[in-house]
């Protein structure tokens, strides 16, 4: 199969329309047949619930080319399960896991020419999403929905690739205690646009959120979980005191990689902002970010600097990143079932 004529190494994390998306409608109490489409636009009633009450959930996962000529994707079963959970929280009919996995497979296969070649640092990002299409005017769930998957080739999330990023603590909150912070729903991201704008306009790369109730504990950024390495080389993972951190598949995978493959001690616990001086390394992790090192976190006149302020990733996060990417790209054998083969490249 001939690849598209693209400068793969120059890709950023942006939308490039590919050949196929996947679409399936829910009407009169049942999901339809669904299938691939070459249409990349959506026509909606002006009264659709997604437009007024943000009844929408989404996912993010990547397909990779491996060194030995296959196209694979990473733990799509966990995306399917998380999307079912997200849908339930927003009173939407879950798109069944087996159908989700089949749709992922179909859309990757159909867009195989868009999967960046091995060694370019790129991947095919899949964005499954689902939204209320019914014209319900009162604040009630829709009776009609659309599930779609769009595919787009991507490069690094941050402009600097894996260069360390600088973060500022947001004065605003991302998620209410016992709210929807742990749900992958578009409404949480609308909340984060203003704080993100504030952060970047002050010269930072990202905003960090603290727990909304006490503003004591570190939660996450608008698009990634936060992980730390202490001076004894242990991986410390920030746990929410109010169930408002998104359960990152990357973070859960890193915990397993650290414990079971690298023999590291892992501690999952609430992390106070005022103890950040106890950490040697800090990183952001997620599907889009993979692992990006954090150079510093600033809150007014307090600044914590990690890895000695170096412009390179620290050794422990570097090892974790190399191992995780190695598994995702089929170079290192990971735990059973993590890497799912889709087709030949
Ligand atoms: N936190 C937020 C708010 C996110 O949007 C994401 C991205 O999906 C993550 C964390 C990382 O989650 P995952 O590793 O499942 O992509
Ligand atoms: C992802 O990592 O897949 C995300 O969805 C994060 C962000 C781009 C919203």
XYZ file of C-alpha atoms and ligand atoms in Angstrom:
370
model
C 0.000 0.000 0.000
C 1.340 3.390 -0.996
C 1.608 5.970 1.792
C 0.314 9.512 1.307
C 2.817 12.103 0.188
C 3.272 13.904 3.497
C 6.267 15.327 5.341
C 5.630 12.944 8.248
C 8.351 14.345 10.468
C 6.900 17.858 10.225
C 3.446 16.838 11.523
C 2.122 18.637 14.568
C -0.914 17.775 16.683
C -3.450 19.164 14.222
C -6.406 18.026 12.139
C -5.697 16.748 8.654
C -8.732 15.294 6.933
C -8.141 11.685 5.907
C -10.108 9.472 3.489
C -12.619 7.876 5.835
C -14.450 8.465 9.065
C -16.831 6.060 10.755
C -20.437 6.991 11.534
C -23.359 5.324 13.286
C -26.712 6.818 14.320
C -28.904 5.985 17.296
C -32.634 6.422 16.742
C -35.847 4.973 18.205
C -33.962 3.184 20.943
C -31.309 1.356 18.896
C -27.934 1.859 17.236
C -28.063 1.543 13.452
C -25.780 -0.518 11.238
C -23.012 2.091 10.977
C -20.071 2.111 8.591
C -17.333 4.057 6.900
C -18.070 7.418 5.305
C -16.129 9.809 3.094
C -18.151 12.713 4.457
C -16.316 14.720 7.098
C -19.069 17.136 7.976
C -22.059 16.821 10.289
C -25.472 18.374 9.651
C -27.514 18.964 12.771
C -30.829 20.378 13.939
C -30.238 23.845 15.359
C -31.852 22.529 18.531
C -29.592 19.441 18.973
C -28.707 18.825 22.646
C -24.991 18.874 21.873
C -25.261 22.510 20.791
C -27.127 23.760 23.854
C -26.406 21.408 26.726
C -23.066 19.953 25.607
C -24.280 16.364 25.569
C -21.061 14.948 24.124
C -18.328 12.482 25.119
C -15.132 11.535 23.314
C -12.016 9.381 23.327
C -8.479 9.537 21.952
C -6.237 6.650 20.855
C -3.422 6.122 18.386
C -2.448 3.642 15.672
C 1.254 3.088 14.968
C 3.388 1.527 12.244
C 5.748 -1.065 13.692
C 9.316 -1.782 12.656
C 8.240 -5.165 11.257
C 5.618 -3.701 8.922
C 2.354 -3.938 10.839
C -0.215 -1.352 11.888
C -1.224 -1.719 15.515
C -3.155 0.209 18.099
C -2.751 0.477 21.839
C -5.292 -0.853 24.357
C -8.437 0.173 22.434
C -10.501 -1.969 24.817
C -9.844 0.551 27.589
C -11.017 3.431 25.406
C -14.172 1.462 24.585
C -14.861 0.856 28.273
C -14.137 4.437 29.320
C -16.425 5.765 26.594
C -19.230 3.496 27.795
C -18.778 4.935 31.295
C -18.661 8.506 30.010
C -21.844 7.968 27.988
C -23.721 6.588 31.008
C -22.767 9.671 33.057
C -24.265 11.937 30.401
C -27.399 9.764 29.990
C -26.373 8.653 26.516
C -26.755 5.091 25.192
C -23.263 3.519 25.345
C -21.836 2.477 21.991
C -21.201 -1.241 22.639
C -17.559 -2.208 23.292
C -17.378 -4.890 20.584
C -18.802 -2.486 18.002
C -16.389 0.236 19.122
C -13.440 -2.131 18.617
C -14.707 -3.165 15.184
C -15.224 0.483 14.162
C -11.671 1.341 15.283
C -10.351 -1.534 13.209
C -12.354 -0.520 10.117
C -11.364 3.129 10.236
C -7.659 2.395 10.713
C -7.622 -0.166 7.897
C -9.416 2.210 5.530
C -6.919 4.976 6.356
C -3.796 2.771 6.397
C -2.068 5.073 3.886
C -2.314 7.859 6.475
C -0.572 5.990 9.292
C 2.865 7.622 9.615
C 5.750 5.242 8.823
C 7.787 3.721 11.646
C 10.611 5.952 12.856
C 9.010 9.272 11.884
C 7.678 9.929 15.390
C 4.120 10.268 14.069
C 0.966 8.219 14.580
C -2.635 8.115 13.383
C -4.778 9.723 16.068
C -8.333 8.434 16.337
C -10.995 10.563 17.925
C -14.152 8.551 18.660
C -16.945 10.887 19.765
C -20.647 10.792 20.343
C -23.215 13.544 20.700
C -26.927 14.249 21.141
C -28.573 15.066 17.814
C -32.217 15.192 18.927
C -33.969 18.554 19.170
C -34.881 18.518 22.835
C -35.497 22.057 24.082
C -35.923 21.422 27.817
C -32.892 20.359 29.822
C -33.321 16.645 29.189
C -31.261 14.028 27.378
C -31.708 13.636 23.648
C -33.452 10.600 22.165
C -31.138 10.542 19.118
C -27.336 10.354 18.931
C -24.489 10.043 16.495
C -21.261 8.115 17.128
C -18.292 8.955 14.881
C -14.596 8.259 14.662
C -12.358 10.692 12.846
C -8.762 9.819 12.012
C -5.900 12.239 11.515
C -2.111 11.810 11.318
C -0.357 13.634 14.177
C 3.058 14.531 15.495
C 3.972 15.846 18.974
C 1.354 17.611 21.120
C 3.675 20.438 22.126
C 5.633 22.446 19.551
C 8.927 21.569 21.211
C 8.283 17.800 20.939
C 9.764 16.321 24.114
C 11.396 19.564 25.252
C 10.473 20.316 28.888
C 7.377 22.492 29.343
C 6.693 25.280 31.827
C 3.438 25.206 33.730
C 1.503 27.702 35.828
C -1.094 26.859 38.483
C -4.516 28.078 37.371
C -6.573 30.323 39.620
C -9.589 28.641 38.044
C -10.824 25.114 38.655
C -11.199 22.449 35.992
C -13.666 20.196 37.748
C -15.996 20.355 40.725
C -15.639 17.778 43.505
C -18.025 14.951 42.599
C -18.595 16.637 39.228
C -17.641 15.419 35.770
C -13.841 15.801 35.945
C -13.249 12.070 35.688
C -15.475 11.821 32.619
C -14.097 12.374 29.120
C -16.750 14.862 28.059
C -16.343 17.982 25.937
C -17.851 20.149 28.664
C -14.675 19.768 30.791
C -12.559 21.046 27.937
C -14.749 24.116 27.375
C -14.045 24.923 31.049
C -10.309 24.736 30.440
C -10.045 27.070 27.436
C -9.930 30.288 29.437
C -7.329 29.063 31.995
C -5.230 27.698 29.126
C -5.405 31.069 27.382
C -4.354 32.780 30.625
C -1.389 30.416 30.962
C -0.128 30.788 27.403
C -0.606 34.554 27.373
C 1.796 34.678 30.339
C 4.371 32.625 28.441
C 3.620 29.195 29.962
C 2.835 26.033 28.013
C -0.020 24.705 30.161
C -2.234 25.374 33.163
C -2.159 23.010 36.143
C -5.335 22.507 38.171
C -5.508 21.955 41.913
C -8.385 20.192 43.673
C -11.295 22.612 43.646
C -12.474 22.068 47.232
C -9.235 22.828 49.098
C -6.811 23.983 46.379
C -4.184 21.945 48.186
C -3.650 18.898 45.969
C -2.350 18.610 42.430
C -4.949 17.293 39.968
C -3.956 17.450 36.281
C -3.688 19.732 33.259
C -6.424 20.290 30.678
C -5.277 17.343 28.544
C -2.908 15.145 30.567
C -2.320 13.503 33.964
C 0.705 14.502 36.075
C 3.357 12.071 37.312
C 6.415 12.581 39.525
C 9.654 10.805 40.342
C 10.999 11.334 43.859
C 14.677 11.546 44.824
C 14.626 7.803 45.672
C 13.605 6.976 42.083
C 10.008 6.053 42.951
C 7.166 6.898 40.592
C 4.555 8.992 42.413
C 1.174 9.335 40.717
C -1.248 12.073 41.736
C -4.545 10.622 42.947
C -7.642 12.789 43.218
C -9.174 13.537 46.614
C -12.493 14.223 44.900
C -12.652 11.777 41.972
C -12.058 14.576 39.502
C -8.964 13.407 37.588
C -9.472 11.687 34.224
C -8.429 8.000 34.511
C -5.649 8.183 31.927
C -4.933 4.958 30.037
C -1.331 6.110 29.535
C -0.874 6.715 33.257
C -2.385 3.331 34.163
C -0.102 1.679 31.589
C 2.955 3.514 32.934
C 2.173 2.294 36.445
C 2.256 -1.294 35.143
C 5.395 -0.683 33.056
C 7.186 0.885 36.038
C 6.197 -1.866 38.491
C 6.290 -4.957 36.340
C 8.835 -4.217 33.639
C 11.238 -1.737 35.237
C 10.974 -3.020 38.821
C 10.225 0.450 40.179
C 8.283 1.258 43.297
C 5.068 3.101 42.467
C 3.037 5.160 44.889
C -0.448 6.377 43.976
C -1.567 8.999 46.461
C -2.835 12.560 46.747
C 0.097 14.926 46.101
C 0.094 18.319 47.849
C 1.271 21.296 45.839
C 3.556 22.404 48.681
C 5.517 19.114 48.547
C 6.568 19.453 44.908
C 10.080 20.369 46.033
C 10.475 16.682 47.001
C 10.409 15.515 43.393
C 13.351 15.098 41.049
C 11.288 14.779 37.869
C 7.797 15.682 36.767
C 5.959 14.799 33.574
C 2.636 15.082 31.778
C 1.214 11.882 30.340
C -1.603 11.011 27.976
C -2.327 9.638 24.529
C -1.622 12.944 22.812
C 1.352 13.870 24.997
C 2.782 10.344 25.615
C 5.219 11.696 28.274
C 6.432 15.265 28.164
C 8.822 16.450 30.886
C 7.905 19.429 33.042
C 10.699 21.912 33.633
C 8.915 23.995 36.253
C 5.598 24.642 37.929
C 4.920 28.170 39.074
C 2.252 29.630 41.388
C 2.718 33.385 41.941
C 6.001 33.697 43.884
C 6.542 29.931 44.328
C 8.365 28.002 41.633
C 9.346 24.340 41.675
C 12.021 23.332 39.171
C 12.502 19.694 38.134
C 15.494 17.784 36.795
C 17.745 20.728 37.679
C 15.986 22.900 35.064
C 17.685 20.860 32.311
C 16.436 21.223 28.760
C 16.288 17.424 28.454
C 13.999 14.768 29.887
C 15.160 13.276 33.201
C 16.559 9.722 33.265
C 13.610 7.972 34.924
C 10.889 9.552 32.796
C 13.147 8.995 29.791
C 13.283 5.267 30.528
C 9.527 5.106 31.063
C 8.864 6.944 27.803
C 11.262 4.800 25.833
C 9.684 1.622 27.214
C 6.101 2.703 26.645
C 6.762 3.934 23.106
C 8.766 0.777 22.425
C 5.710 -1.292 23.384
C 3.325 0.900 21.394
C 5.515 0.688 18.293
C 6.023 -3.053 18.652
C 9.776 -2.879 19.405
C 9.452 -4.073 23.009
C 7.096 -6.835 24.045
C 4.532 -5.488 26.477
C 1.909 -7.210 28.601
C -0.444 -9.571 26.801
C -3.237 -7.868 24.867
C -1.915 -4.305 25.014
C -0.939 -4.071 21.362
C -3.682 -5.006 18.928
C -2.714 -5.792 15.342
C -4.967 -4.191 12.737
C -3.373 -5.002 9.358
C -0.122 -5.024 7.417
C 1.417 -1.585 6.874
N -6.336 14.008 31.367
C -7.107 14.666 30.488
C -7.884 15.822 30.975
C -7.153 14.237 29.153
O -7.906 14.884 28.259
C -6.392 13.137 28.755
C -6.448 12.644 27.369
O -7.084 11.721 27.010
C -5.606 12.492 29.697
C -5.599 12.955 30.994
C -4.798 11.292 29.324
O -5.608 10.177 29.167
P -5.182 8.992 28.202
O -3.856 8.541 28.665
O -6.244 7.968 28.389
O -5.141 9.573 26.838
C -5.787 12.666 24.270
O -4.678 12.608 24.800
O -6.196 11.795 23.504
C -6.690 13.775 24.538
O -7.843 13.639 24.280
C -6.116 14.985 25.147
C -6.396 16.266 24.489
C -5.892 16.387 23.101
C -7.791 16.716 24.660
